[in-house]
Amino acid sequence: QLPTGLYKKVLVILHDSVLPYMNEPTLMIDFLTVAYGIGGAISLLALNGLFILIHQHNLEYPDFYKKLYSLLDPSIYHVKYRARFFHLADLFLSSSHLPAYLVAAFIKRLSRLALTAPPEALLMVIPFICNLFRRHPACKVLVHRPNGPEGMSEDPYIMEEEEPSESRALESSLWEIQSLQNHYHPDVARAAAVLNQSLSEMEDDISGLLDLSAYELFDKEVKKKAVDVPLEFEQIRGLFGKKNDIFAEHFALD
Amino acid sequence: SNPFEVKVNRQKFDVLGRKTKNDVGLPGVSRTKAIKKRTQTLLKEYKEREKTNVFKDKRFGEYNTKISPEEKMIRRFTLERQQNYGKKSIYNLNEDEELTHYGQSLAEIEKLNDIIDSDSDTEERGTLSAELTAAHFGGGGGLLRKKASSGQQDEEEEKPKSRKELLEEMIAKSKQEKQERQTRRENALELTEKLDKDWKEIQTLIVRKTPKSEKKDKEVEKPKPDEYDMIVRELGFEMKAKPSERMKTEEELAKEEQARLQKLEADRLRRMRGTDEQATKKKPSHISADDLADGFILDKDDRCLLSYKDGKMNIENEEEEEDKEEGEEGETEDENEEESEEESANEDEDAAADSHSDLESDLESEEDAAGNKEQKKQEISENESANVKKIDPNMEADKPELPYTFAAPESYETFKSLLAGRTIEQQLTILERIQKCNHPSLAVGNKAKLEKLFGFLLEYIGELATLDLPELRTIDKLVLPLCNLCQMFPEAASDSIKFILRDAAHDMEEVIEVRGRATLPGLDTLIYLKITSLLFPTSDFWHPVVTPAFIYMSQLLTKCRITTLQDVIKGLFICCLFLEYVSLSRRFVPELINFLLGVLHLSLPKKQAQGYTVVHPFALMGKNLELLLVCDKKDLESWQKQNLPLSIVSRLKEASRTETNHIRLSCLALCFDLIKKCAALYETLPSFHEIMHPVRVLLNQHVPVNEYPEQLQEWYHSALKELENKGKHYTPLICEKKKPVPLKQYTPKIVKVLEFGRKQAGSKKEQERKQLIQRHKRELKGAIREIRKDNQFLARQQLSEIMERDSARKRKVKELLGSLATQEGEWKAMKRKKGNN
């Protein structure tokens, strides 16, 4: 009912400066459910208020996880509220009573979406997925399937399916993370390679990684001291003078 | 010292070259030393333990070592005088001060004199010792001597002539003799000098006459050298023809070059894998007990490594794979290299043949020259001179004005003024000469100068790129000296490029903080990024410069808004950079695919998009859509594939609609090509199809292919073909089994000992840590030992005190008892007496 800008403003502060001071927070149920149903960033923000209602005021929300599952789209890695969302998602998925198919669907969807994510989000989401594996060992088939069928021609996982139970995530494997082992950022590649080995018992602490910014990453890399600097040995003949230079094909020095 | 007090620590084995510190000890001496020290410090404290009064030494400057004794005396004296000033003056009526000599008041001395004079019974002795006193006090006035002698008299009355005095006498005598000798020597020296001077004066007269006669004498004396002798000597002195190193044939040279390149390539691959390197670093190579440690290593470690897979023993599995990979890549590389070498060789010949006839050879031959570093310098100068003559006579006139030596510029301004107004070739020669004149082997400070030069050159390039009309041709040429400098000073080069990147990233971060979004940077930053790829290997797993550059470019592609056609071109330029960076390592760059998808989306007419989503900075709906949409039929038909001129980026040409449309189409073509290249690059990734899925959907379902000109359709189809003809193949993932921890073996660990008494293992940091721990342990032990000894000492002290006290008490008791007994005895005796009486 409200304009999106106003929605966002209200929802950002709702959980910590409105709800605790209300006599009957349950009055907000309707508002929040509507907001949750809108989709996009507003849903992400409504999640926080909804969580408080579920947690402290006994709100029963049907198909909560299904809704949460459908919230996952490529933009979650790019929006401003990423840290907040993943903090809550971590809370929701920490229950050990969740069925394996659900967690597997979440894992698979998150990693599929990670194929478009920037490095700072990847550095956060890979440990996140590792933690999910630790909490739900039944999902480990995603990374370890010794006697699986050879040479499948399709990924069994169905991305478009809205119902987590129908997505066949448990039949799939995490090829996405394997692809990310080739990521250009060394830390991401290293983090992704962790899943090759059997995981350690301890959970990673991702609270520090939640709001990592790209600039921090850059700063960290720039400040590293190198012992020696390897140099390019290929002879160059000019600005676009490398072998098979892509630029020479498409750009002119005018 | 006493041999019974020496304790010798017996050595089990004598090791040559080992220095032993503690083989001999003197326990008695050290114990007494320790006890002495304790009595001086601990015992004092112990004795004063219940005393609160403190003795304070308030003597002026008693413990101040900075002041010399004389000065101390003077200061003390003045202090005393100051203290005493005003107090005494009341009673001292007419005398202000008392005159003293050697601390005795003169008045007293005078009195004493009188007294001595008066009892002059020992006059003779006084006169006898006059010489002596003179020697002692160095003579003086008559009165003084008198007084002194009288003083001496007193002493001599007591002891006639002590040993000390005799000695003093002798010393005085020897001193006198010495002085005499010295004066004699000085006289002699003076005389010889005088003689020399005279001789010189005379010599000039003599010399003129002598030479002829001498020469004659010599000729007469020397017989004519024998012919035989001459021949023998000639043979002896003749330069022997030494075998120089054989000139290498072209083949060998090529082979060497190839070997060098292969080694570099192998290095690069190792760095690319990154993780392997660390693993190998950490893993100490296992050496068997039979190893002779003589440095003999087989060319390749071809032992089969034992490994486990699925619980079974698995031999030489990984290695094979790696070898295969290496082999493949190595082969392709080799082929490339061979080709390029052939090419360059051919081109060299061409250049040599054509340089004076071909007008086109201007550019080509220079490129060739760059390719062959060895021949570069001569060729450039040759080519230049050849070409310059033809092209521009004016430049000819300028040329000789260039000085041959240049001082390395200290500031950017001087550097710029050096290059200002020169042609490209001249700038190059200037740079080359600066480099040569300031080669680091020539002087000490040159290294820093040339390192600075790199920074200046980089800055200059940036400035050229930010001009309204960017001088890209100049930059193109300036890259070569930049590259040379970088090869000389990798650290400085990496630092300055990192500095530039950091500035750029910092600026962007600030803009984002202030305005919430950023714009793509100018051409200079793009050029810098390109230069980074030229100077440093972009395939490394981690590289101090390249990795930050990667992150920066990723930020550019994800954070910056695309609002104009120029932004699109810049973005595509960065995409090209990304592709170039990862072309060898085939690393996955999600931002690249996202961006290409977004750009393609910009080319679609506004309608609901289905089957794919674009991510930040693009949006499915909203402003700035249809940026690349071309509707004009005519423009579509007249389009020809053209290379995008980079200068568009920095300034918007007032282009006609047609031109703009053409640029749009070129961008699209570039985009298709990039997608094709991405597809070729990433086909090995296990989730290739998922990555490319949105692009494929967009290309298949939404791009209005039929409206595009034929050439563009070709691009489109080749891209789509590349995307679709990749096989789908999924194999389930399997974790690597944990390697079982091997049992501990009893093979002795053999480590090369470079220096005795120092532990080799571990890195420098680790070693330092160990050393600190060791030192702490040692100190702790020492301190505990000292405390224990202190306690022992104190206990001993207390015991002795108690014993002393006890014995004193015993003695006193005994005394008392004794006195009592005597009293008793006396009393009894008295009694007896009384009884008797």
JSON list of N, CA and C in Angstrom, two decimals, chain A residues 74 112 115-116 119 144-145 149 152-154 175 179 182 184 196-197 215 221-222 230 232 238-239 242 245 247 249-252 254, chain B residues 271 476 487 498 506 509 530 535 542-543 554 580 587-588 591 594 643-644 646-647 670 673 687 690 728 730-733 735-736:
[
{"chain": "A", "resi": 74, "resn": "PRO", "atom": "N", "xyz": [19.26, -13.78, -7.86]},
{"chain": "A", "resi": 74, "resn": "PRO", "atom": "CA", "xyz": [20.63, -13.29, -8.06]},
{"chain": "A", "resi": 74, "resn": "PRO", "atom": "C", "xyz": [20.95, -12.00, -7.32]},
{"chain": "A", "resi": 112, "resn": "ARG", "atom": "N", "xyz": [24.20, -22.00, -6.71]},
{"chain": "A", "resi": 112, "resn": "ARG", "atom": "CA", "xyz": [23.92, -21.68, -8.10]},
{"chain": "A", "resi": 112, "resn": "ARG", "atom": "C", "xyz": [23.95, -20.16, -8.30]},
{"chain": "A", "resi": 115, "resn": "LEU", "atom": "N", "xyz": [27.22, -18.16, -8.65]},
{"chain": "A", "resi": 115, "resn": "LEU", "atom": "CA", "xyz": [27.95, -18.07, -9.92]},
{"chain": "A", "resi": 115, "resn": "LEU", "atom": "C", "xyz": [27.93, -16.65, -10.48]},
{"chain": "A", "resi": 116, "resn": "THR", "atom": "N", "xyz": [27.06, -15.80, -9.95]},
{"chain": "A", "resi": 116, "resn": "THR", "atom": "CA", "xyz": [27.05, -14.42, -10.44]},
{"chain": "A", "resi": 116, "resn": "THR", "atom": "C", "xyz": [27.49, -13.44, -9.36]},
{"chain": "A", "resi": 119, "resn": "PRO", "atom": "N", "xyz": [33.21, -11.13, -5.43]},
{"chain": "A", "resi": 119, "resn": "PRO", "atom": "CA", "xyz": [34.09, -11.89, -4.52]},
{"chain": "A", "resi": 119, "resn": "PRO", "atom": "C", "xyz": [33.78, -11.69, -3.05]},
{"chain": "A", "resi": 144, "resn": "HIS", "atom": "N", "xyz": [29.98, -35.39, -1.67]},
{"chain": "A", "resi": 144, "resn": "HIS", "atom": "CA", "xyz": [30.63, -36.68, -1.65]},
{"chain": "A", "resi": 144, "resn": "HIS", "atom": "C", "xyz": [29.63, -37.78, -2.00]},
{"chain": "A", "resi": 145, "resn": "ARG", "atom": "N", "xyz": [29.69, -38.25, -3.22]},
{"chain": "A", "resi": 145, "resn": "ARG", "atom": "CA", "xyz": [28.78, -39.30, -3.66]},
{"chain": "A", "resi": 145, "resn": "ARG", "atom": "C", "xyz": [29.65, -40.37, -4.34]},
{"chain": "A", "resi": 149, "resn": "PRO", "atom": "N", "xyz": [25.82, -42.17, -10.15]},
{"chain": "A", "resi": 149, "resn": "PRO", "atom": "CA", "xyz": [25.76, -42.49, -11.58]},
{"chain": "A", "resi": 149, "resn": "PRO", "atom": "C", "xyz": [26.81, -41.70, -12.35]},
{"chain": "A", "resi": 152, "resn": "MET", "atom": "N", "xyz": [26.27, -38.07, -16.11]},
{"chain": "A", "resi": 152, "resn": "MET", "atom": "CA", "xyz": [24.94, -37.50, -16.29]},
{"chain": "A", "resi": 152, "resn": "MET", "atom": "C", "xyz": [25.02, -36.40, -17.34]},
{"chain": "A", "resi": 153, "resn": "SER", "atom": "N", "xyz": [23.92, -36.21, -18.05]},
{"chain": "A", "resi": 153, "resn": "SER", "atom": "CA", "xyz": [23.94, -35.16, -19.07]},
{"chain": "A", "resi": 153, "resn": "SER", "atom": "C", "xyz": [23.26, -33.89, -18.58]},
{"chain": "A", "resi": 154, "resn": "GLU", "atom": "N", "xyz": [22.58, -33.97, -17.45]},
{"chain": "A", "resi": 154, "resn": "GLU", "atom": "CA", "xyz": [21.91, -32.78, -16.90]},
{"chain": "A", "resi": 154, "resn": "GLU", "atom": "C", "xyz": [22.19, -32.72, -15.41]},
{"chain": "A", "resi": 175, "resn": "TRP", "atom": "N", "xyz": [28.52, -28.74, -8.27]},
{"chain": "A", "resi": 175, "resn": "TRP", "atom": "CA", "xyz": [29.51, -28.40, -9.30]},
{"chain": "A", "resi": 175, "resn": "TRP", "atom": "C", "xyz": [29.82, -26.92, -9.31]},
{"chain": "A", "resi": 179, "resn": "SER", "atom": "N", "xyz": [33.34, -25.14, -9.68]},
{"chain": "A", "resi": 179, "resn": "SER", "atom": "CA", "xyz": [33.70, -24.12, -10.66]},
{"chain": "A", "resi": 179, "resn": "SER", "atom": "C", "xyz": [34.37, -22.94, -9.98]},
{"chain": "A", "resi": 182, "resn": "ASN", "atom": "N", "xyz": [38.03, -22.26, -9.44]},
{"chain": "A", "resi": 182, "resn": "ASN", "atom": "CA", "xyz": [38.82, -21.58, -10.47]},
{"chain": "A", "resi": 182, "resn": "ASN", "atom": "C", "xyz": [38.61, -20.08, -10.44]},
{"chain": "A", "resi": 184, "resn": "TYR", "atom": "N", "xyz": [38.99, -16.14, -9.86]},
{"chain": "A", "resi": 184, "resn": "TYR", "atom": "CA", "xyz": [40.24, -15.37, -10.02]},
{"chain": "A", "resi": 184, "resn": "TYR", "atom": "C", "xyz": [40.78, -14.88, -8.69]},
{"chain": "A", "resi": 196, "resn": "ASN", "atom": "N", "xyz": [36.68, -29.72, -0.99]},
{"chain": "A", "resi": 196, "resn": "ASN", "atom": "CA", "xyz": [37.27, -30.94, -1.55]},
{"chain": "A", "resi": 196, "resn": "ASN", "atom": "C", "xyz": [37.65, -31.92, -0.45]},
{"chain": "A", "resi": 197, "resn": "GLN", "atom": "N", "xyz": [38.10, -31.36, 0.64]},
{"chain": "A", "resi": 197, "resn": "GLN", "atom": "CA", "xyz": [38.49, -32.21, 1.74]},
{"chain": "A", "resi": 197, "resn": "GLN", "atom": "C", "xyz": [37.30, -32.43, 2.67]},
{"chain": "A", "resi": 215, "resn": "TYR", "atom": "N", "xyz": [35.97, -2.83, -1.09]},
{"chain": "A", "resi": 215, "resn": "TYR", "atom": "CA", "xyz": [37.12, -1.96, -0.86]},
{"chain": "A", "resi": 215, "resn": "TYR", "atom": "C", "xyz": [38.04, -2.54, 0.20]},
{"chain": "A", "resi": 221, "resn": "GLU", "atom": "N", "xyz": [44.55, -6.64, 0.03]},
{"chain": "A", "resi": 221, "resn": "GLU", "atom": "CA", "xyz": [45.48, -7.17, -0.96]},
{"chain": "A", "resi": 221, "resn": "GLU", "atom": "C", "xyz": [46.61, -6.19, -1.22]},
{"chain": "A", "resi": 222, "resn": "VAL", "atom": "N", "xyz": [46.24, -4.91, -1.28]},
{"chain": "A", "resi": 222, "resn": "VAL", "atom": "CA", "xyz": [47.27, -3.90, -1.60]},
{"chain": "A", "resi": 222, "resn": "VAL", "atom": "C", "xyz": [48.30, -3.83, -0.49]},
{"chain": "A", "resi": 230, "resn": "PRO", "atom": "N", "xyz": [57.22, -11.33, -9.34]},
{"chain": "A", "resi": 230, "resn": "PRO", "atom": "CA", "xyz": [57.49, -11.97, -10.62]},
{"chain": "A", "resi": 230, "resn": "PRO", "atom": "C", "xyz": [57.13, -11.02, -11.77]},
{"chain": "A", "resi": 232, "resn": "GLU", "atom": "N", "xyz": [56.50, -10.34, -16.10]},
{"chain": "A", "resi": 232, "resn": "GLU", "atom": "CA", "xyz": [56.11, -10.95, -17.35]},
{"chain": "A", "resi": 232, "resn": "GLU", "atom": "C", "xyz": [57.37, -11.14, -18.19]},
{"chain": "A", "resi": 238, "resn": "GLY", "atom": "N", "xyz": [54.30, -3.04, -27.74]},
{"chain": "A", "resi": 238, "resn": "GLY", "atom": "CA", "xyz": [53.51, -1.83, -27.64]},
{"chain": "A", "resi": 238, "resn": "GLY", "atom": "C", "xyz": [52.34, -2.09, -26.73]},
{"chain": "A", "resi": 239, "resn": "LEU", "atom": "N", "xyz": [51.47, -1.10, -26.69]},
{"chain": "A", "resi": 239, "resn": "LEU", "atom": "CA", "xyz": [50.35, -1.19, -25.75]},
{"chain": "A", "resi": 239, "resn": "LEU", "atom": "C", "xyz": [49.50, -2.42, -26.04]},
{"chain": "A", "resi": 242, "resn": "LYS", "atom": "N", "xyz": [50.74, -7.70, -27.32]},
{"chain": "A", "resi": 242, "resn": "LYS", "atom": "CA", "xyz": [50.96, -9.07, -26.87]},
{"chain": "A", "resi": 242, "resn": "LYS", "atom": "C", "xyz": [50.55, -10.04, -27.96]},
{"chain": "A", "resi": 245, "resn": "ASP", "atom": "N", "xyz": [46.45, -10.54, -28.93]},
{"chain": "A", "resi": 245, "resn": "ASP", "atom": "CA", "xyz": [45.85, -9.51, -28.09]},
{"chain": "A", "resi": 245, "resn": "ASP", "atom": "C", "xyz": [44.41, -9.27, -28.53]},
{"chain": "A", "resi": 247, "resn": "PHE", "atom": "N", "xyz": [42.64, -6.77, -27.69]},
{"chain": "A", "resi": 247, "resn": "PHE", "atom": "CA", "xyz": [42.41, -5.36, -27.93]},
{"chain": "A", "resi": 247, "resn": "PHE", "atom": "C", "xyz": [42.72, -5.00, -29.37]},
{"chain": "A", "resi": 249, "resn": "GLU", "atom": "N", "xyz": [42.19, -6.54, -31.89]},
{"chain": "A", "resi": 249, "resn": "GLU", "atom": "CA", "xyz": [41.10, -6.90, -32.80]},
{"chain": "A", "resi": 249, "resn": "GLU", "atom": "C", "xyz": [39.97, -5.89, -32.76]},
{"chain": "A", "resi": 250, "resn": "HIS", "atom": "N", "xyz": [39.79, -5.26, -31.61]},
{"chain": "A", "resi": 250, "resn": "HIS", "atom": "CA", "xyz": [38.56, -4.49, -31.45]},
{"chain": "A", "resi": 250, "resn": "HIS", "atom": "C", "xyz": [38.77, -3.01, -31.18]},
{"chain": "A", "resi": 251, "resn": "PHE", "atom": "N", "xyz": [39.96, -2.65, -30.74]},
{"chain": "A", "resi": 251, "resn": "PHE", "atom": "CA", "xyz": [40.16, -1.24, -30.42]},
{"chain": "A", "resi": 251, "resn": "PHE", "atom": "C", "xyz": [41.25, -0.65, -31.30]},
{"chain": "A", "resi": 252, "resn": "ALA", "atom": "N", "xyz": [41.12, 0.64, -31.56]},
{"chain": "A", "resi": 252, "resn": "ALA", "atom": "CA", "xyz": [42.15, 1.32, -32.34]},
{"chain": "A", "resi": 252, "resn": "ALA", "atom": "C", "xyz": [42.76, 2.41, -31.48]},
{"chain": "A", "resi": 254, "resn": "ASP", "atom": "N", "xyz": [43.30, 5.44, -31.76]},
{"chain": "A", "resi": 254, "resn": "ASP", "atom": "CA", "xyz": [43.07, 6.80, -32.26]},
{"chain": "A", "resi": 254, "resn": "ASP", "atom": "C", "xyz": [42.47, 7.68, -31.19]},
{"chain": "B", "resi": 271, "resn": "ARG", "atom": "N", "xyz": [53.44, -20.93, -10.43]},
{"chain": "B", "resi": 271, "resn": "ARG", "atom": "CA", "xyz": [52.83, -19.84, -9.68]},
{"chain": "B", "resi": 271, "resn": "ARG", "atom": "C", "xyz": [51.33, -19.81, -9.89]},
{"chain": "B", "resi": 476, "resn": "ASP", "atom": "N", "xyz": [51.81, 4.15, -26.73]},
{"chain": "B", "resi": 476, "resn": "ASP", "atom": "CA", "xyz": [52.14, 2.85, -27.31]},
{"chain": "B", "resi": 476, "resn": "ASP", "atom": "C", "xyz": [53.65, 2.66, -27.35]},
{"chain": "B", "resi": 487, "resn": "GLN", "atom": "N", "xyz": [61.69, -4.28, -15.78]},
{"chain": "B", "resi": 487, "resn": "GLN", "atom": "CA", "xyz": [62.52, -5.48, -15.68]},
{"chain": "B", "resi": 487, "resn": "GLN", "atom": "C", "xyz": [63.70, -5.24, -14.75]},
{"chain": "B", "resi": 498, "resn": "LYS", "atom": "N", "xyz": [50.95, -0.14, -7.71]},
{"chain": "B", "resi": 498, "resn": "LYS", "atom": "CA", "xyz": [50.02, -0.38, -6.61]},
{"chain": "B", "resi": 498, "resn": "LYS", "atom": "C", "xyz": [49.53, 0.94, -6.05]},
{"chain": "B", "resi": 506, "resn": "HIS", "atom": "N", "xyz": [40.62, 4.21, -3.97]},
{"chain": "B", "resi": 506, "resn": "HIS", "atom": "CA", "xyz": [40.24, 5.07, -2.85]},
{"chain": "B", "resi": 506, "resn": "HIS", "atom": "C", "xyz": [39.27, 6.16, -3.33]},
{"chain": "B", "resi": 509, "resn": "GLU", "atom": "N", "xyz": [35.89, 4.70, -3.85]},
{"chain": "B", "resi": 509, "resn": "GLU", "atom": "CA", "xyz": [35.23, 4.42, -2.58]},
{"chain": "B", "resi": 509, "resn": "GLU", "atom": "C", "xyz": [34.63, 5.70, -1.99]},
{"chain": "B", "resi": 530, "resn": "LYS", "atom": "N", "xyz": [45.83, -1.83, -18.32]},
{"chain": "B", "resi": 530, "resn": "LYS", "atom": "CA", "xyz": [46.38, -2.56, -19.47]},
{"chain": "B", "resi": 530, "resn": "LYS", "atom": "C", "xyz": [47.89, -2.74, -19.31]},
{"chain": "B", "resi": 535, "resn": "LEU", "atom": "N", "xyz": [53.18, -5.71, -17.91]},
{"chain": "B", "resi": 535, "resn": "LEU", "atom": "CA", "xyz": [54.39, -5.77, -17.09]},
{"chain": "B", "resi": 535, "resn": "LEU", "atom": "C", "xyz": [54.44, -7.01, -16.21]},
{"chain": "B", "resi": 542, "resn": "TRP", "atom": "N", "xyz": [48.45, -15.81, -6.93]},
{"chain": "B", "resi": 542, "resn": "TRP", "atom": "CA", "xyz": [48.43, -14.53, -6.23]},
{"chain": "B", "resi": 542, "resn": "TRP", "atom": "C", "xyz": [49.60, -13.71, -6.69]},
{"chain": "B", "resi": 543, "resn": "HIS", "atom": "N", "xyz": [49.36, -12.45, -6.95]},
{"chain": "B", "resi": 543, "resn": "HIS", "atom": "CA", "xyz": [50.44, -11.56, -7.37]},
{"chain": "B", "resi": 543, "resn": "HIS", "atom": "C", "xyz": [50.23, -10.22, -6.69]},
{"chain": "B", "resi": 554, "resn": "SER", "atom": "N", "xyz": [36.94, -5.71, -10.82]},
{"chain": "B", "resi": 554, "resn": "SER", "atom": "CA", "xyz": [35.66, -6.30, -10.45]},
{"chain": "B", "resi": 554, "resn": "SER", "atom": "C", "xyz": [34.74, -5.26, -9.84]},
{"chain": "B", "resi": 580, "resn": "GLU", "atom": "N", "xyz": [41.82, -10.92, -20.97]},
{"chain": "B", "resi": 580, "resn": "GLU", "atom": "CA", "xyz": [43.25, -11.03, -21.22]},
{"chain": "B", "resi": 580, "resn": "GLU", "atom": "C", "xyz": [43.96, -11.53, -19.96]},
{"chain": "B", "resi": 587, "resn": "ARG", "atom": "N", "xyz": [40.85, -18.58, -15.25]},
{"chain": "B", "resi": 587, "resn": "ARG", "atom": "CA", "xyz": [40.10, -18.43, -14.02]},
{"chain": "B", "resi": 587, "resn": "ARG", "atom": "C", "xyz": [38.72, -17.86, -14.32]},
{"chain": "B", "resi": 588, "resn": "PHE", "atom": "N", "xyz": [37.82, -18.15, -13.41]},
{"chain": "B", "resi": 588, "resn": "PHE", "atom": "CA", "xyz": [36.42, -17.80, -13.61]},
{"chain": "B", "resi": 588, "resn": "PHE", "atom": "C", "xyz": [36.15, -16.40, -13.08]},
{"chain": "B", "resi": 591, "resn": "GLU", "atom": "N", "xyz": [31.86, -11.53, -12.76]},
{"chain": "B", "resi": 591, "resn": "GLU", "atom": "CA", "xyz": [31.49, -10.18, -13.14]},
{"chain": "B", "resi": 591, "resn": "GLU", "atom": "C", "xyz": [31.49, -10.01, -14.66]},
{"chain": "B", "resi": 594, "resn": "ASN", "atom": "N", "xyz": [28.31, -11.40, -16.08]},
{"chain": "B", "resi": 594, "resn": "ASN", "atom": "CA", "xyz": [27.22, -10.52, -15.69]},
{"chain": "B", "resi": 594, "resn": "ASN", "atom": "C", "xyz": [27.20, -9.27, -16.57]},
{"chain": "B", "resi": 643, "resn": "ASN", "atom": "N", "xyz": [37.25, -0.99, -35.78]},
{"chain": "B", "resi": 643, "resn": "ASN", "atom": "CA", "xyz": [37.83, -1.03, -34.44]},
{"chain": "B", "resi": 643, "resn": "ASN", "atom": "C", "xyz": [37.43, 0.23, -33.70]},
{"chain": "B", "resi": 644, "resn": "LEU", "atom": "N", "xyz": [37.05, 0.07, -32.47]},
{"chain": "B", "resi": 644, "resn": "LEU", "atom": "CA", "xyz": [36.61, 1.23, -31.69]},
{"chain": "B", "resi": 644, "resn": "LEU", "atom": "C", "xyz": [37.80, 2.09, -31.32]},
{"chain": "B", "resi": 646, "resn": "LEU", "atom": "N", "xyz": [39.89, 4.44, -29.14]},
{"chain": "B", "resi": 646, "resn": "LEU", "atom": "CA", "xyz": [39.85, 4.63, -27.69]},
{"chain": "B", "resi": 646, "resn": "LEU", "atom": "C", "xyz": [39.57, 6.07, -27.30]},
{"chain": "B", "resi": 647, "resn": "SER", "atom": "N", "xyz": [39.85, 6.99, -28.23]},
{"chain": "B", "resi": 647, "resn": "SER", "atom": "CA", "xyz": [39.69, 8.39, -27.86]},
{"chain": "B", "resi": 647, "resn": "SER", "atom": "C", "xyz": [38.23, 8.74, -27.61]},
{"chain": "B", "resi": 670, "resn": "LEU", "atom": "N", "xyz": [31.62, -6.62, -30.64]},
{"chain": "B", "resi": 670, "resn": "LEU", "atom": "CA", "xyz": [32.65, -6.89, -29.64]},
{"chain": "B", "resi": 670, "resn": "LEU", "atom": "C", "xyz": [32.08, -7.78, -28.54]},
{"chain": "B", "resi": 673, "resn": "ASP", "atom": "N", "xyz": [31.76, -11.27, -29.67]},
{"chain": "B", "resi": 673, "resn": "ASP", "atom": "CA", "xyz": [33.08, -11.91, -29.73]},
{"chain": "B", "resi": 673, "resn": "ASP", "atom": "C", "xyz": [33.56, -12.29, -28.33]},
{"chain": "B", "resi": 687, "resn": "SER", "atom": "N", "xyz": [30.34, -26.34, -14.21]},
{"chain": "B", "resi": 687, "resn": "SER", "atom": "CA", "xyz": [28.99, -25.80, -14.34]},
{"chain": "B", "resi": 687, "resn": "SER", "atom": "C", "xyz": [28.95, -24.73, -15.43]},
{"chain": "B", "resi": 690, "resn": "GLU", "atom": "N", "xyz": [25.40, -23.80, -16.56]},
{"chain": "B", "resi": 690, "resn": "GLU", "atom": "CA", "xyz": [24.65, -22.96, -15.63]},
{"chain": "B", "resi": 690, "resn": "GLU", "atom": "C", "xyz": [25.14, -21.52, -15.70]},
{"chain": "B", "resi": 728, "resn": "LYS", "atom": "N", "xyz": [27.38, -31.68, -22.48]},
{"chain": "B", "resi": 728, "resn": "LYS", "atom": "CA", "xyz": [27.01, -31.61, -21.07]},
{"chain": "B", "resi": 728, "resn": "LYS", "atom": "C", "xyz": [27.48, -32.88, -20.41]},
{"chain": "B", "resi": 730, "resn": "TYR", "atom": "N", "xyz": [28.25, -34.38, -16.49]},
{"chain": "B", "resi": 730, "resn": "TYR", "atom": "CA", "xyz": [28.34, -34.17, -15.05]},
{"chain": "B", "resi": 730, "resn": "TYR", "atom": "C", "xyz": [28.77, -35.45, -14.38]},
{"chain": "B", "resi": 731, "resn": "THR", "atom": "N", "xyz": [29.76, -35.40, -13.57]},
{"chain": "B", "resi": 731, "resn": "THR", "atom": "CA", "xyz": [30.09, -36.55, -12.74]},
{"chain": "B", "resi": 731, "resn": "THR", "atom": "C", "xyz": [29.98, -36.13, -11.29]},
{"chain": "B", "resi": 732, "resn": "PRO", "atom": "N", "xyz": [29.38, -37.02, -10.50]},
{"chain": "B", "resi": 732, "resn": "PRO", "atom": "CA", "xyz": [29.19, -36.65, -9.10]},
{"chain": "B", "resi": 732, "resn": "PRO", "atom": "C", "xyz": [30.52, -36.35, -8.40]},
{"chain": "B", "resi": 733, "resn": "LEU", "atom": "N", "xyz": [30.45, -35.44, -7.48]},
{"chain": "B", "resi": 733, "resn": "LEU", "atom": "CA", "xyz": [31.67, -35.05, -6.76]},
{"chain": "B", "resi": 733, "resn": "LEU", "atom": "C", "xyz": [32.05, -36.10, -5.74]},
{"chain": "B", "resi": 735, "resn": "CYS", "atom": "N", "xyz": [34.71, -36.45, -2.43]},
{"chain": "B", "resi": 735, "resn": "CYS", "atom": "CA", "xyz": [35.71, -35.79, -1.59]},
{"chain": "B", "resi": 735, "resn": "CYS", "atom": "C", "xyz": [37.04, -36.51, -1.67]},
{"chain": "B", "resi": 736, "resn": "GLU", "atom": "N", "xyz": [38.08, -35.73, -1.48]},
{"chain": "B", "resi": 736, "resn": "GLU", "atom": "CA", "xyz": [39.37, -36.40, -1.34]},
{"chain": "B", "resi": 736, "resn": "GLU", "atom": "C", "xyz": [39.40, -37.07, 0.01]}
]
